[in-house]
Coordinates of C-alpha atoms and ligand atoms in Angstrom, one line a residue:
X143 CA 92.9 137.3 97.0
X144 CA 91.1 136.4 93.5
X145 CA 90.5 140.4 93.2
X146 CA 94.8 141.0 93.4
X147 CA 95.0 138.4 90.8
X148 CA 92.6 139.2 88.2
X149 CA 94.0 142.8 88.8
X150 CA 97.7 141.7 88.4
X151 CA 96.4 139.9 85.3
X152 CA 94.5 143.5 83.9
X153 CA 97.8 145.0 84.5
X154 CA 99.8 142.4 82.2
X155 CA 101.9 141.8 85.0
X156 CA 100.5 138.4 85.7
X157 CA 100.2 135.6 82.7
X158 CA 96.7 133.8 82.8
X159 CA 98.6 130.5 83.3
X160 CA 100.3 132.2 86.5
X161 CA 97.1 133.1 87.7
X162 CA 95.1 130.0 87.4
X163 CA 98.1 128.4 89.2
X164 CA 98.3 131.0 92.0
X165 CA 94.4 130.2 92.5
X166 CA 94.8 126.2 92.2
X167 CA 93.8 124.5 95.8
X168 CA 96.2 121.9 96.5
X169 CA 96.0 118.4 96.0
X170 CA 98.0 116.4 99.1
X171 CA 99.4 113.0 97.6
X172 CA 100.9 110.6 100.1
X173 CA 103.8 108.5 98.3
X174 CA 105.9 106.0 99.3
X175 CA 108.8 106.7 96.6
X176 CA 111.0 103.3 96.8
X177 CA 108.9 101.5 94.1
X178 CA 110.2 102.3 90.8
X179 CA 108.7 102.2 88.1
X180 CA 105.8 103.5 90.1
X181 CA 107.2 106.1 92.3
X182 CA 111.0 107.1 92.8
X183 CA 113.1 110.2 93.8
X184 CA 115.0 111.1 90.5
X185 CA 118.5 111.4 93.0
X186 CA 119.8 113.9 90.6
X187 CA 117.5 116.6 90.5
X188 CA 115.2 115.7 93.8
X189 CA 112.1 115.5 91.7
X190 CA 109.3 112.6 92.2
X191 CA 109.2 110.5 89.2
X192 CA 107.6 107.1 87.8
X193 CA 104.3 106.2 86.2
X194 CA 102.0 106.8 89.2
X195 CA 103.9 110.5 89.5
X196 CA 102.7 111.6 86.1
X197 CA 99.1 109.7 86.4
X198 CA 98.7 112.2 89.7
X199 CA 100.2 114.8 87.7
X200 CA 97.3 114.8 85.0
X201 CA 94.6 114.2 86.4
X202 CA 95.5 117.0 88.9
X203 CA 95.7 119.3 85.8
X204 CA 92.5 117.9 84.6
X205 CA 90.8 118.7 87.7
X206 CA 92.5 122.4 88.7
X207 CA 94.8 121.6 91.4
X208 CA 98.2 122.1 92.0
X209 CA 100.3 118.7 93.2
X210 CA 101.8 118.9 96.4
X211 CA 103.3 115.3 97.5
X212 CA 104.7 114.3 100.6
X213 CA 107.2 111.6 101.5
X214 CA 105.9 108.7 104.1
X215 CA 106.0 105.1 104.8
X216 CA 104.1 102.8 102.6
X217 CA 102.4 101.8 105.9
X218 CA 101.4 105.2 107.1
X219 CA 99.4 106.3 104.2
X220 CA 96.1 104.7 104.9
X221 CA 96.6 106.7 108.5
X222 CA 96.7 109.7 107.0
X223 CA 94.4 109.6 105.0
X224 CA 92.3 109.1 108.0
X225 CA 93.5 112.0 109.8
X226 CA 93.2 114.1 106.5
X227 CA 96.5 114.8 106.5
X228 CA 96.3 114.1 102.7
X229 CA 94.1 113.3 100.1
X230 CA 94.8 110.3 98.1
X231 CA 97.7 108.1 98.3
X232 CA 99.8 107.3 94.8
X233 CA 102.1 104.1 95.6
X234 CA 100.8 101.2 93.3
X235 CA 98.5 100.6 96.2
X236 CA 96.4 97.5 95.3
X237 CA 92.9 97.3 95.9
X238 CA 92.1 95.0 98.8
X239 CA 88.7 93.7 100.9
X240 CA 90.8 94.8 104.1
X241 CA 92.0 98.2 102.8
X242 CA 88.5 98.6 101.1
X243 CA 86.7 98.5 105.2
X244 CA 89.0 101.7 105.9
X245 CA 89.3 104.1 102.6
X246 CA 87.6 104.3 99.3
X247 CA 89.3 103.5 96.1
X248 CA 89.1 105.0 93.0
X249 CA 88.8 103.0 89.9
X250 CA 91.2 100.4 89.4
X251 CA 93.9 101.8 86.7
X252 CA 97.0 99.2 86.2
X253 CA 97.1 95.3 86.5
X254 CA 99.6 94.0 88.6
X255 CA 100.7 90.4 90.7
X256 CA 103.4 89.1 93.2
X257 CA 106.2 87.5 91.4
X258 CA 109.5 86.0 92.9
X259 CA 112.8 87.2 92.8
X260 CA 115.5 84.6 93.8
X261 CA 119.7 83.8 93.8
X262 CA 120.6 82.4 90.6
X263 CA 122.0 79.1 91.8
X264 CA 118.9 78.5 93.5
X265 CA 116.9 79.7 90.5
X266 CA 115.7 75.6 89.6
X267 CA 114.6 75.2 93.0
X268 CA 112.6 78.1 94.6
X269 CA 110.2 78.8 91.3
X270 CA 106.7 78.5 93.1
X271 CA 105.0 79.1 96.3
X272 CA 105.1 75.3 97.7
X273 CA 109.0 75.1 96.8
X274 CA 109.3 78.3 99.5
X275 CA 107.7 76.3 102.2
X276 CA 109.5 76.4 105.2
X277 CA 112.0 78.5 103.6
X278 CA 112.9 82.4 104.5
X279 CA 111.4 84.8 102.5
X280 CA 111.9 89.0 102.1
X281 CA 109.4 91.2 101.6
X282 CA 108.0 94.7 102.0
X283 CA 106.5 95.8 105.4
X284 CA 102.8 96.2 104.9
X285 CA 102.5 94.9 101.0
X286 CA 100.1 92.6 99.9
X287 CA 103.5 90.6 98.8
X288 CA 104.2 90.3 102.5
X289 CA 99.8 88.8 102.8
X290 CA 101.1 86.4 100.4
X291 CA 104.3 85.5 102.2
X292 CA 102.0 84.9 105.4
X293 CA 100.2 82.2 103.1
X294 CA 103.4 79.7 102.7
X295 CA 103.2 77.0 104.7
X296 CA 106.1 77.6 107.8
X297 CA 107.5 80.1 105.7
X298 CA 110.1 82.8 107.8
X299 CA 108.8 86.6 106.9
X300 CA 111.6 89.5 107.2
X301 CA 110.0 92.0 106.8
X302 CA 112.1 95.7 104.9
X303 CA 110.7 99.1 104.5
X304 CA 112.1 98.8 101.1
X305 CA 111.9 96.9 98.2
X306 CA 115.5 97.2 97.4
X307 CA 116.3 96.5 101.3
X308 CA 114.6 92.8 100.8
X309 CA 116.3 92.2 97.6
X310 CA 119.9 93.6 99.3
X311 CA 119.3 91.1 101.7
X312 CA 118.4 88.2 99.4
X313 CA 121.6 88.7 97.6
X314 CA 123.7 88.8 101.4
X315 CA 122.0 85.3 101.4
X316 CA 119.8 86.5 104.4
X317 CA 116.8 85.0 102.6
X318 CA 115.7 82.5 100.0
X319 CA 113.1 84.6 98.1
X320 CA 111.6 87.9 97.4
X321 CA 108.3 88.2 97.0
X322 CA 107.1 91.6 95.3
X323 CA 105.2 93.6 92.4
X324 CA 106.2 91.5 89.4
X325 CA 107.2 95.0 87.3
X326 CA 108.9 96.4 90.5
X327 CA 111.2 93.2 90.2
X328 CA 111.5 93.8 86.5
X329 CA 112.5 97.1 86.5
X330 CA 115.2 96.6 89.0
X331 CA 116.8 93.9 87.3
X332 CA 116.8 96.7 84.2
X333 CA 117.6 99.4 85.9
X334 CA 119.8 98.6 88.6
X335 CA 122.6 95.6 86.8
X336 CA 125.0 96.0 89.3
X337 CA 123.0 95.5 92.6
X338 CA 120.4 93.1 90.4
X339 CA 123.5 91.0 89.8
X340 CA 123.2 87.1 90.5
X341 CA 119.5 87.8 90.9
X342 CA 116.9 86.3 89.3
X343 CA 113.3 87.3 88.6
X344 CA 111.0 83.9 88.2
X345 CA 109.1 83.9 85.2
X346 CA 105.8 83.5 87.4
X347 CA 103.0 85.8 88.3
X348 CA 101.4 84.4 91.8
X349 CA 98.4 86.5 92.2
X350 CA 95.9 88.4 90.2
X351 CA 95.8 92.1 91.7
X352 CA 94.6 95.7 90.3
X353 CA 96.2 99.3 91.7
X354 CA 93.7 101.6 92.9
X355 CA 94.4 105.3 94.5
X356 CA 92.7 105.3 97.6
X357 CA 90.4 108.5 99.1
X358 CA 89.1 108.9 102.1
X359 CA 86.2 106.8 102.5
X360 CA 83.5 109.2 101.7
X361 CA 85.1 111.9 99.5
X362 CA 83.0 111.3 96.6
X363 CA 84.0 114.8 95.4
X364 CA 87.8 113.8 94.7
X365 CA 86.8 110.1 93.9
X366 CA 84.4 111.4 90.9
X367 CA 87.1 113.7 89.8
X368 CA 90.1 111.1 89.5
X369 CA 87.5 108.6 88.1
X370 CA 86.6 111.1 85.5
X371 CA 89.8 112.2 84.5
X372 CA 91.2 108.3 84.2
X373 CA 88.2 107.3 82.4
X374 CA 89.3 110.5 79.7
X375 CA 92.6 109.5 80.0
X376 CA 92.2 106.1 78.8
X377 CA 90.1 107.7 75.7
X378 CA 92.3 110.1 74.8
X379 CA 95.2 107.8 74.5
X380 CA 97.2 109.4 77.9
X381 CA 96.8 106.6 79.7
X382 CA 98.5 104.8 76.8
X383 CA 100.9 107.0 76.0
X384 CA 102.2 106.9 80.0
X385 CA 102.1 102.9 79.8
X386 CA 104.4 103.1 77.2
X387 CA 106.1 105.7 78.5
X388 CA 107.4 103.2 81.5
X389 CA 106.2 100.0 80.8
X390 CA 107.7 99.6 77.1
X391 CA 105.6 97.8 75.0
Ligands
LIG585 N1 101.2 96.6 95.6 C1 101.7 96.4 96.9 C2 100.6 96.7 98.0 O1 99.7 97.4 97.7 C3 103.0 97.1 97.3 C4 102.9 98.6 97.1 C5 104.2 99.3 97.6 N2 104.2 100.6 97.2 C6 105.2 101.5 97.5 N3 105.1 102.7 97.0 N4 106.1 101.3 98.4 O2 100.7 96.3 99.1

């Protein structure tokens, strides 16, 4: 195989970039993409997008291999990463104690929290965790914004597969509350005014938590590599330049 290459390359009929591609091994990336600005499908051209997407997308490039993602529930990556069915997962995944007994994480690379999103005419009562006791709250199956959901006192869980699911239902008035990534909240109230309308992101952060991309546990190979290229990354000014690129200032 490497022999036709560097032949087709002799031959000019090859470019050296096509060949190092043709010879890249294949990075499998298990997304979840519902959880702009993180990960999204761009619905006009079909491509993955968001600030996780190009993280992947670098330090992919700054380790030889060629992307390929695949499309799952946000509950089935840790699975298959199990089963090897891919090899790191890139969904604003944060690092937990109970995630940490089944896969490895890489380093940490953005900090995030819950926040609230709620109807505007309730927007002077349900502001905190204690004012949602009792009350009925949407979140996202499998998040650690549904974890924290669990922790209100007689608090009424539905549980979405989406994001924008929970807040559809908030707005129907099937809930009191959404309980999410504070910058997933943000972003939808930015980027999505008609849907986000009569919506109101709280102006609270309820938990202290850091995204990690997970590995199975044990591939210190691909763990060393990721590290290496986020720890470059951050030097370089990439990891800066990408913050900015979806975070704003
Ligand atoms: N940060 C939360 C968690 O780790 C939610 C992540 C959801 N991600 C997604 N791509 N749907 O549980």
């Amino acid at each position: 195989m490497k022999a036709k290459f560097l032949a087709a390359v002799a031959a000019g009929v090859m470019s050296v970039t096509a060949f190092s591609a043709a010879l890249a091994k294949d990075l499998n990336v298990g997304t979840h993409p519902v959880f702009a600005p993180f990960e999204y499908m761009d619905t006009k051209t079909n491509q993955y997008k968001g600030f996780d997407i190009d993280m992947i997308r670098e330090i992919a490039k700054r380790n030889g291999y060629k992307v390929k993602f695949h499309n799952m529930g946000f509950d089935g990556l840790i699975p298959a990463l199990l089963t090897g069915s891919i090899d790191i997962a890139v969904a604003g995944m944060t690092i937990t104690e109970a995630r940490k007994q089944k896969v490895d994480f890489c380093d940490p690379y953005y900090q995030a929290g819950q926040s609230l999103m709620v109807r505007a005419e309730s927007k002077n009562v349900y502001k905190d965790a204690k004012s949602l006791e009792g009350r009925t709250i949407a979140v996202q199956i499998g998040t650690t914004g549904a974890d924290f959901a669990k922790t209100i006192k007689g608090a009424n869980i539905k549980a979405f597969n989406t994001s924008a699911d929970a807040f559809l239902d908030l707005k129907m008035k099937g809930s009191d509350a959404v309980i999410t990534d504070r910058p997933v909240i943000g972003y939808f109230v930015v980027s999505n005014p008609r849907a986000a309308k009569g919506l109101v992101q709280q102006p609270i952060v309820l938990d202290d938590e850091w995204f990690g991309f997970p590995v199975k546990k044990g591939n210190t190979k691909l763990l060393n590599e990721v590290n290496a290229a986020l720890k470059a990354m951050k030097e370089d000014g990439t990891y800066a330049k990408l913050h900015k690129k979806w975070f704003g200032n």
